[in-house]
Every structure is written in structure tokens, then in C-alpha cells.
């Protein structure tokens, strides 16, 4: 049976998903922007807001979709997966209740405490901002200040790093949040492991034989949230990321990766109905692996590191999840990847939008030599009749793929130079100097 897949979302993450699934199915897509990379792969890309559940269901029914894949967290929070599942379209993405593991950080931490998920930091939740400010004053150490809801990766403030205690209190009083989480500051090196998950009880008559048939994990990735080189500036949705030729990263060992996977497995065990992506963001600290947060979808940019080197057809994962079969073991190309984003001027605090840009796709692909590859992923770009225009978010990313991180970084740098001018880039991501600083940092922590 041929499959018709509906993809929801129009960013770089969704372009990576489209590239992974399009060779094996008939692809349709919908998003609030027209991503030219997705549009080139899809039979049709329809302009629909990612949170408009009824319109998305109608589109799925129009095209006889057999599977849907949800990209952005905003769609999950809006119940798009619920609506599609209710309409009989198997959706690889959690329902709104299960997606609270990302969309409600207070719930996330209470869930970890209740189910004794390893790696949970000390925390308290607040609905009274005056009480939260008193807690900041009384705290012996530094704290991470997290709005409970979605903030696009830009809402967290960390005392002792980004802000003072006084600035953190002013942030809470001025931001008009109704709930916040205050938790111990985790010091170390961040990394991400993403898991592909099937529900314990599939929609069809099939039945998975064991809990470990439900989850498959991908190589570790390190994202770079800070806007400017040298890890300076405000947080962003992610300026770029890298992965190595094996599942670990240069500052990790195999036991660190195994500890992160154990956290994901424990979380999935406690969520029998969960399906889709479970993204674990971890901190490798002096005391081992701790959980920074969970997300309920692929990371952006991390999807662009993992999906291009996934050799197992992604469609096989989707159909196995739907049909009650054991998820296939995942095979990955043993090469490193480096992803670098190009963003509009002023991003993330005051980004300029509506600028016309040109992207030389052929020159990007030609930037790779030998056994390497250079890939272009469009993100928050709007393709209009007269060309490509920026929005207020990240514009496009390039990914270098090669035998080593150093070689992959060189390819990514060349690809960016070939892509075009007018956008800002964090050039240091994946460079030998920055990777070595990560290694040295963890070495000091272990001592």
C-alpha cells in the first residue's frame, strides 16, 4: 500500500522531515508560510495556520492522507494531533495532554518527581510572582527561571549567568506570566538525544511485544542557543548544532549517552499512550546527566543533524508505529554533521522582516568535496511570486556532512559563503576551538 503523508509545519525542522519521508510516499504539507524546500517536495503545500485543527483535518481528508506528522509544538498544544486522530488519520505526534511534557514546564517537573524519572533538578512552581521573587531572594544558589508555557526557546533566564537576581525578579514582574518554574541552575555541557516513540496500544489490531519495541533513539546533538559567537548574547531558537560520527559527542562517553537514553526510556514507560518524538535536553554536570527539559517534537535545528544521516527509511518508522509492529532498529551513516543557521539582522530581540533574499542552491550543494555533503534547509522563509522573503525568525540553515566534525564544519562554512549575503551567522559552531572548549569544560567538571 502506498502511503500519503500530511506534514504540518513550514520551518527547517519540517523541511528535514519532508526530505526524509518524501522519497517513499506521496507528500502533502500545510503551514502558515510557504517553505520553498517543502513545496518542491510536496504534491501540494497549502496555506493553513499550524494551529487550525479543523482546516488541517479537512485538508487531510481532501488528499486521503494515511499518516500525518506534526512538526511544531504550537500545533501539538492546539490539539491538531487529537483532531487528526479523531478523524481517522494516524498522527505521529502526541495528543495535547501528552504534549504537556513540553508545553507545561510545571507539569513536566511534577511528572518527573511523581514517576521518579532520573535527572530531575530541585524545583518549585509558582502562580504568585511575589512569592516567586521571595524564593529567588532566599535561594542559596543560582536559579533557572522558566515560564511554564511555550516561549519558543527564548523565555528562560538564568541567574549568575544571564541575569542578576534583581533582573530576574524584574523579568517576572514585567512579563505577565501566570505560572513559572524556579529550579536549580545546572552547570555543565548541554546535549540532546531525540527518541522516536510508538504508543503502547496502537490504533490498529496489532500489538507491540515489549516496551522496548516502542522507542528508538538517535545520536546526541549539541545545540547553540546563544545569539552570538563565544556563547554570548540572548537565547534564540537555536543558531546551529553538531553531531559526531558515533552516538556520543566529543565531551561525552558512552555511559553518559546510556544515562540519557535511560531517562527517555523511563519517561516513555510512564506515558503508555505517547507517540511521536520525545526530545530530551540534558546537561552533563559534575554529578552526571541531568534533565534540562523535554520537548514533544523534533528539535530545530537537531532534526537537521539526525534525519540526513538516518539510513532507515523514516516512513518505515511511521508505518510500524501505526500498525502495532516493533519499531525498526535505526541505522545511521557514521559521519559527523554541522548545522549553521542564517538569521535576519536584529534576531532574536528585534528582527527585521520582509527583506528580499536570494539563495544559490546549486552553489551550496557544490560546496562539498569528496565524501562530504552540503544540504540546504529553508526555515522561516516566505516564497512569494516575486522571490524569497525573510520573516522575524531564522531564515535557512546549511548542514555539512563529513567523516569528522572539523571537516563537516568546513563544508558548512563554505556552503554558507556560497548561499548568499545579507544574513547573520554564528560562525564558531562546530569549529575545533569551540569543540575543544566543551571537552576541557567537562574535563574540569569530572575532576
Coordinates of C-alpha atoms in Angstrom, one line a residue:
X1 CA 0.0 0.0 0.0
X2 CA 1.4 3.4 -0.9
X3 CA 1.2 6.0 1.8
X4 CA 0.0 9.6 1.6
X5 CA 1.7 11.7 4.3
X6 CA 0.5 15.1 5.5
X7 CA 3.2 17.2 7.1
X8 CA 2.2 20.1 9.3
X9 CA 4.7 23.0 9.6
X10 CA 6.9 25.1 7.5
X11 CA 10.2 25.5 9.2
X12 CA 13.7 24.0 8.9
X13 CA 12.7 21.0 11.1
X14 CA 9.8 20.3 8.7
X15 CA 12.0 20.6 5.6
X16 CA 14.2 18.0 7.2
X17 CA 11.2 15.7 7.8
X18 CA 10.0 16.3 4.3
X19 CA 13.4 15.3 2.8
X20 CA 13.4 12.1 5.0
X21 CA 9.9 10.9 4.0
X22 CA 9.3 12.2 0.5
X23 CA 11.2 9.6 -1.4
X24 CA 8.9 6.8 -0.1
X25 CA 5.4 8.4 -0.1
X26 CA 3.1 10.9 -1.7
X27 CA 3.7 14.1 0.4
X28 CA 1.3 17.0 1.2
X29 CA 2.1 19.8 3.5
X30 CA 0.5 22.8 5.2
X31 CA 1.9 25.8 7.1
X32 CA 1.3 29.5 7.6
X33 CA 4.4 30.3 5.4
X34 CA 5.3 28.8 2.1
X35 CA 8.6 27.0 2.6
X36 CA 10.2 26.6 -0.9
X37 CA 12.1 23.5 0.1
X38 CA 9.0 21.7 1.3
X39 CA 6.9 23.0 -1.6
X40 CA 9.4 21.4 -4.0
X41 CA 9.0 18.0 -2.4
X42 CA 5.2 18.0 -1.9
X43 CA 2.4 17.4 -4.3
X44 CA 0.7 20.5 -2.7
X45 CA 1.6 22.9 0.1
X46 CA -1.5 24.6 1.3
X47 CA -1.5 27.9 3.3
X48 CA -3.1 26.9 6.7
X49 CA -2.2 28.1 10.1
X50 CA -0.4 25.3 12.0
X51 CA -2.9 25.6 14.9
X52 CA -6.1 25.5 12.7
X53 CA -7.1 21.9 13.5
X54 CA -10.4 21.9 11.6
X55 CA -8.8 23.2 8.4
X56 CA -5.9 20.8 8.7
X57 CA -8.3 17.8 9.1
X58 CA -10.3 19.0 6.1
X59 CA -7.0 19.1 4.0
X60 CA -6.1 15.6 5.3
X61 CA -9.4 14.3 4.2
X62 CA -9.2 16.1 0.8
X63 CA -5.9 14.3 0.0
X64 CA -6.8 11.0 1.6
X65 CA -3.9 11.2 4.0
X66 CA -3.0 7.9 5.6
X67 CA -0.4 9.3 8.1
X68 CA 0.2 12.8 9.4
X69 CA 3.4 14.1 11.0
X70 CA 3.3 17.2 13.3
X71 CA 6.3 19.4 13.3
X72 CA 5.8 22.4 15.6
X73 CA 4.9 22.4 19.3
X74 CA 2.3 25.1 18.7
X75 CA 0.2 22.6 16.7
X76 CA 0.6 20.0 19.3
X77 CA -0.6 22.4 22.0
X78 CA -3.6 23.3 19.9
X79 CA -4.7 19.7 19.7
X80 CA -4.0 19.2 16.0
X81 CA -2.9 15.6 16.6
X82 CA -6.1 14.9 18.6
X83 CA -8.3 16.2 15.8
X84 CA -6.5 14.2 13.1
X85 CA -6.5 11.0 15.1
X86 CA -10.2 11.5 15.8
X87 CA -10.8 11.9 12.1
X88 CA -9.1 8.5 11.5
X89 CA -5.7 9.8 10.3
X90 CA -2.9 8.2 12.2
X91 CA -0.7 11.1 13.5
X92 CA 2.9 10.8 14.6
X93 CA 2.8 13.3 17.4
X94 CA 1.3 13.3 20.9
X95 CA -2.1 14.5 21.8
X96 CA -2.4 17.8 23.6
X97 CA -2.5 16.1 27.0
X98 CA 0.7 14.1 26.4
X99 CA 2.4 17.1 24.8
X100 CA 2.2 18.8 28.2
X101 CA 5.6 17.1 28.8
X102 CA 6.8 20.1 26.7
X103 CA 4.0 22.7 26.8
X104 CA 3.7 22.9 30.6
X105 CA 7.0 23.0 32.3
X106 CA 5.4 22.9 35.8
X107 CA 3.6 19.7 34.8
X108 CA 6.8 18.4 33.3
X109 CA 8.7 18.7 36.6
X110 CA 5.9 17.4 38.7
X111 CA 5.6 14.4 36.3
X112 CA 9.3 13.7 36.7
X113 CA 9.0 13.9 40.5
X114 CA 5.9 11.7 40.6
X115 CA 7.3 9.0 38.4
X116 CA 10.9 9.2 39.8
X117 CA 12.4 10.0 36.4
X118 CA 16.2 10.2 36.9
X119 CA 18.0 13.6 36.5
X120 CA 15.3 15.9 37.8
X121 CA 16.7 19.1 39.4
X122 CA 15.3 20.6 42.6
X123 CA 12.4 23.0 41.7
X124 CA 9.3 24.8 42.8
X125 CA 6.4 26.1 40.8
X126 CA 4.6 29.4 41.4
X127 CA 1.4 31.2 40.4
X128 CA 2.2 34.2 42.6
X129 CA 5.0 36.2 41.2
X130 CA 5.7 38.0 44.5
X131 CA 6.2 34.6 46.1
X132 CA 8.5 33.6 43.3
X133 CA 10.6 36.7 43.9
X134 CA 10.8 35.9 47.6
X135 CA 12.1 32.4 46.6
X136 CA 14.7 34.0 44.4
X137 CA 15.9 36.2 47.3
X138 CA 16.0 33.2 49.7
X139 CA 17.8 30.8 47.3
X140 CA 21.4 29.9 48.3
X141 CA 22.5 29.2 44.7
X142 CA 21.6 30.3 41.2
X143 CA 18.3 29.5 39.6
X144 CA 16.8 28.9 36.2
X145 CA 13.6 31.0 35.8
X146 CA 11.2 29.3 33.4
X147 CA 7.8 30.4 32.3
X148 CA 5.5 27.3 32.4
X149 CA 4.2 27.7 28.9
X150 CA 5.7 27.9 25.4
X151 CA 8.2 30.7 24.7
X152 CA 9.9 29.5 21.5
X153 CA 13.1 28.7 23.3
X154 CA 13.6 32.3 24.4
X155 CA 11.9 32.5 27.8
X156 CA 14.4 31.1 30.3
X157 CA 16.6 33.4 32.3
X158 CA 19.4 32.1 34.5
X159 CA 20.8 34.0 37.5
X160 CA 24.5 34.0 37.8
X161 CA 24.8 33.7 34.0
X162 CA 22.4 35.8 32.0
X163 CA 20.8 38.0 34.7
X164 CA 21.3 39.0 38.3
X165 CA 18.7 38.1 41.0
X166 CA 17.3 41.7 40.7
X167 CA 17.0 41.4 37.0
X168 CA 15.3 38.0 37.3
X169 CA 12.7 39.5 39.7
X170 CA 12.1 42.4 37.3
X171 CA 11.7 40.0 34.5
X172 CA 8.9 38.1 36.4
X173 CA 7.1 41.2 37.4
X174 CA 7.2 42.7 33.9
X175 CA 6.5 39.7 31.7
X176 CA 2.9 39.0 33.0
X177 CA 3.4 35.2 33.3
X178 CA 0.7 33.4 35.2
X179 CA 2.9 30.4 36.2
X180 CA 6.6 29.9 36.5
X181 CA 9.1 27.2 37.5
X182 CA 12.2 28.1 39.5
X183 CA 14.8 25.4 39.6
X184 CA 18.4 24.9 40.5
X185 CA 20.8 26.1 37.9
X186 CA 22.5 23.2 36.1
X187 CA 26.2 23.8 35.2
X188 CA 27.8 21.7 32.6
X189 CA 27.5 21.0 28.9
X190 CA 24.1 20.6 27.2
X191 CA 23.3 17.9 24.7
X192 CA 20.1 16.5 23.1
X193 CA 19.0 12.9 22.5
X194 CA 15.8 12.5 20.4
X195 CA 13.7 9.4 20.6
X196 CA 11.1 8.1 18.1
X197 CA 8.2 6.6 20.1
X198 CA 5.2 4.5 19.3
X199 CA 2.2 4.2 21.7
X200 CA 1.8 1.1 23.7
X201 CA -1.7 0.5 22.2
X202 CA -1.7 1.2 18.5
X203 CA -4.8 2.2 16.6
X204 CA -4.8 -1.0 14.6
X205 CA -5.3 -4.5 15.8
X206 CA -1.5 -5.1 16.1
X207 CA 0.2 -5.2 19.5
X208 CA 3.8 -4.5 20.3
X209 CA 5.5 -7.3 22.2
X210 CA 7.5 -5.3 24.7
X211 CA 8.0 -1.8 26.0
X212 CA 11.5 -1.6 24.3
X213 CA 9.8 -2.1 21.0
X214 CA 8.2 1.4 21.4
X215 CA 11.3 3.5 21.4
X216 CA 14.4 4.1 19.2
X217 CA 17.0 6.8 19.9
X218 CA 19.1 9.0 17.7
X219 CA 22.7 10.3 18.1
X220 CA 23.4 13.0 20.5
X221 CA 23.5 16.6 19.2
X222 CA 24.7 19.8 20.8
X223 CA 22.6 22.9 20.0
X224 CA 23.9 26.5 20.5
X225 CA 21.2 28.8 21.9
X226 CA 23.1 32.0 22.4
X227 CA 22.8 34.5 19.6
X228 CA 26.5 35.5 19.2
X229 CA 29.8 33.8 18.9
X230 CA 31.6 32.7 22.0
X231 CA 28.2 31.8 23.6
X232 CA 27.3 35.5 24.2
X233 CA 24.0 37.3 23.9
X234 CA 20.4 36.4 24.4
X235 CA 18.9 32.9 23.8
X236 CA 17.5 32.1 20.4
X237 CA 15.5 29.2 19.0
X238 CA 19.0 27.7 18.1
X239 CA 21.8 29.1 16.0
X240 CA 23.2 25.8 14.9
X241 CA 24.3 22.4 16.2
X242 CA 26.6 19.5 15.5
X243 CA 26.7 15.7 15.9
X244 CA 29.6 13.2 15.7
X245 CA 30.2 10.1 13.7
X246 CA 29.0 7.9 16.6
X247 CA 26.1 8.4 19.0
X248 CA 28.1 10.4 21.5
X249 CA 29.8 13.8 21.4
X250 CA 33.4 14.6 21.9
X251 CA 32.9 15.7 25.5
X252 CA 30.8 12.6 26.4
X253 CA 31.5 9.0 27.0
X254 CA 29.2 6.0 26.2
X255 CA 27.9 5.9 29.8
X256 CA 26.7 9.5 29.5
X257 CA 24.7 8.6 26.4
X258 CA 23.4 5.5 28.1
X259 CA 22.2 7.5 31.1
X260 CA 20.3 9.9 28.8
X261 CA 18.7 7.0 26.9
X262 CA 17.6 5.5 30.3
X263 CA 15.9 8.8 31.2
X264 CA 14.0 8.7 27.9
X265 CA 13.0 5.1 28.4
X266 CA 11.8 5.7 31.9
X267 CA 9.7 8.6 30.6
X268 CA 8.2 6.6 27.8
X269 CA 7.4 3.8 30.3
X270 CA 5.4 6.3 32.3
X271 CA 3.5 7.5 29.2
X272 CA 1.9 4.4 27.6
X273 CA -0.2 6.4 25.1
X274 CA 2.7 8.7 24.0
X275 CA 3.6 8.6 20.3
X276 CA 5.8 10.8 18.1
X277 CA 9.1 12.4 19.1
X278 CA 10.4 12.7 22.7
X279 CA 13.3 15.1 22.8
X280 CA 15.4 15.1 25.9
X281 CA 17.6 18.1 26.5
X282 CA 20.3 17.1 29.0
X283 CA 23.1 18.7 31.0
X284 CA 26.3 16.8 31.6
X285 CA 27.2 18.0 35.1
X286 CA 29.8 17.1 37.7
X287 CA 27.1 14.9 39.2
X288 CA 26.2 13.2 35.9
X289 CA 23.4 13.6 33.4
X290 CA 20.5 15.9 34.4
X291 CA 17.3 16.9 32.6
X292 CA 17.1 20.5 31.4
X293 CA 13.7 19.9 29.7
X294 CA 11.7 17.6 27.4
X295 CA 10.2 18.6 24.1
X296 CA 7.4 16.7 22.3
X297 CA 8.7 17.1 18.7
X298 CA 11.9 17.1 16.8
X299 CA 14.4 19.8 17.7
X300 CA 15.1 22.6 15.3
X301 CA 18.0 22.5 14.4
X302 CA 18.6 19.0 15.8
X303 CA 16.3 17.4 13.2
X304 CA 18.7 18.6 10.5
X305 CA 21.6 16.8 12.1
X306 CA 19.9 13.5 12.7
X307 CA 17.5 12.9 9.8
X308 CA 20.0 13.4 7.0
X309 CA 22.2 10.6 8.4
X310 CA 19.3 8.3 9.2
X311 CA 19.6 5.4 6.7
X312 CA 16.5 3.5 7.9
X313 CA 13.5 4.9 5.9
X314 CA 11.6 7.3 8.2
X315 CA 8.4 6.1 6.6
X316 CA 9.1 2.6 8.0
X317 CA 9.1 4.0 11.5
X318 CA 5.8 5.8 10.8
X319 CA 4.0 2.8 9.5
X320 CA 5.4 0.5 12.2
X321 CA 4.2 2.9 14.8
X322 CA 0.7 3.0 13.2
X323 CA 0.4 -0.7 12.6
X324 CA 1.4 -2.0 16.0
X325 CA 4.7 -3.5 14.9
X326 CA 8.1 -3.3 16.7
X327 CA 9.8 -0.1 15.6
X328 CA 12.7 -0.9 13.2
X329 CA 16.2 -0.6 14.6
X330 CA 17.7 2.6 13.3
X331 CA 20.8 2.7 11.2
X332 CA 22.8 5.9 10.9
X333 CA 25.5 6.9 8.5
X334 CA 28.7 7.1 10.6
X335 CA 29.5 10.6 9.6
X336 CA 29.5 13.9 11.6
X337 CA 27.2 16.8 10.9
X338 CA 27.4 20.6 11.5
X339 CA 24.4 22.8 11.1
X340 CA 24.6 26.6 10.9
X341 CA 21.6 29.0 10.7
X342 CA 21.4 32.2 8.8
X343 CA 19.1 34.7 10.6
X344 CA 17.8 38.2 9.8
X345 CA 19.5 41.3 11.3
X346 CA 18.4 42.0 14.8
X347 CA 17.4 38.4 15.6
X348 CA 16.2 37.4 18.2
X349 CA 15.4 40.7 20.1
X350 CA 14.4 43.0 17.2
X351 CA 14.5 41.0 13.9
X352 CA 14.0 42.7 10.6
X353 CA 11.4 41.0 8.4
X354 CA 10.2 41.3 4.8
X355 CA 13.7 41.5 3.3
X356 CA 14.1 40.0 -0.1
X357 CA 16.9 37.5 -0.3
X358 CA 18.5 35.2 -2.9
X359 CA 19.8 31.7 -2.1
X360 CA 22.1 29.9 -4.6
X361 CA 21.1 26.3 -4.0
X362 CA 23.4 24.9 -6.7
X363 CA 26.5 26.7 -5.1
X364 CA 25.5 25.3 -1.7
X365 CA 25.5 21.7 -2.9
X366 CA 28.8 22.3 -4.7
X367 CA 30.5 23.4 -1.5
X368 CA 31.0 19.7 -0.5
X369 CA 34.0 17.8 -1.8
X370 CA 34.9 14.1 -1.9
X371 CA 32.9 12.1 0.6
X372 CA 31.2 15.1 2.1
X373 CA 27.7 16.6 1.5
X374 CA 26.2 20.1 1.9
X375 CA 22.5 20.4 2.4
X376 CA 20.3 23.5 2.5
X377 CA 17.2 23.6 4.6
X378 CA 14.7 26.5 4.3
X379 CA 13.1 27.7 7.6
X380 CA 11.1 30.8 8.2
X381 CA 11.2 31.9 4.6
X382 CA 8.2 33.0 2.7
X383 CA 8.2 32.1 -1.0
X384 CA 6.2 34.7 -3.0
X385 CA 5.7 35.1 -6.7
X386 CA 8.5 37.6 -6.9
X387 CA 11.0 35.8 -4.7
X388 CA 12.0 34.8 -1.2
X389 CA 11.4 37.0 1.8
X390 CA 12.5 36.8 5.4
X391 CA 10.2 36.7 8.4
X392 CA 11.0 37.5 12.0
X393 CA 12.7 34.2 12.7
X394 CA 15.6 32.1 11.3
X395 CA 15.8 32.1 7.6
X396 CA 17.6 29.0 6.4
X397 CA 20.3 26.5 7.6
X398 CA 23.1 24.7 5.9
X399 CA 24.4 21.3 7.1
X400 CA 27.8 19.9 6.3
X401 CA 28.2 16.2 6.5
X402 CA 31.7 14.5 6.6
X403 CA 33.8 12.0 8.4
X404 CA 34.7 14.4 11.2
X405 CA 33.2 17.4 12.9
X406 CA 36.0 19.6 11.6
X407 CA 35.5 18.5 8.0
X408 CA 31.7 19.0 8.3
X409 CA 32.2 22.4 9.8
X410 CA 34.4 23.5 6.9
X411 CA 31.8 22.3 4.4
X412 CA 29.0 24.2 6.3
X413 CA 31.1 27.3 6.3
X414 CA 31.8 27.1 2.5
X415 CA 28.1 26.4 1.9
X416 CA 27.1 29.5 3.8
X417 CA 29.5 31.6 1.9
X418 CA 28.0 30.2 -1.3
X419 CA 24.4 30.7 -0.2
X420 CA 24.2 34.5 -0.4
X421 CA 24.7 37.6 1.7
X422 CA 22.6 39.8 4.0
X423 CA 22.0 37.5 6.9
X424 CA 23.9 36.9 10.2
X425 CA 25.5 33.6 11.2
X426 CA 27.3 32.2 14.2
X427 CA 30.5 31.1 12.5
X428 CA 32.1 29.4 15.5
X429 CA 29.6 26.5 15.7
X430 CA 31.4 23.2 15.2
X431 CA 34.9 24.8 15.0
X432 CA 37.8 22.9 16.6
X433 CA 38.3 25.7 19.1
X434 CA 34.7 25.7 20.3
X435 CA 34.5 21.9 20.5
X436 CA 37.8 21.7 22.4
X437 CA 36.4 24.2 25.0
X438 CA 33.5 21.8 25.5
X439 CA 35.9 19.0 26.1
X440 CA 38.0 21.0 28.5
X441 CA 34.9 22.2 30.4
X442 CA 33.7 18.6 31.0
X443 CA 37.2 17.5 32.0
X444 CA 37.3 20.2 34.7
X445 CA 33.9 19.1 35.9
X446 CA 34.9 15.5 36.1
X447 CA 37.9 16.4 38.2

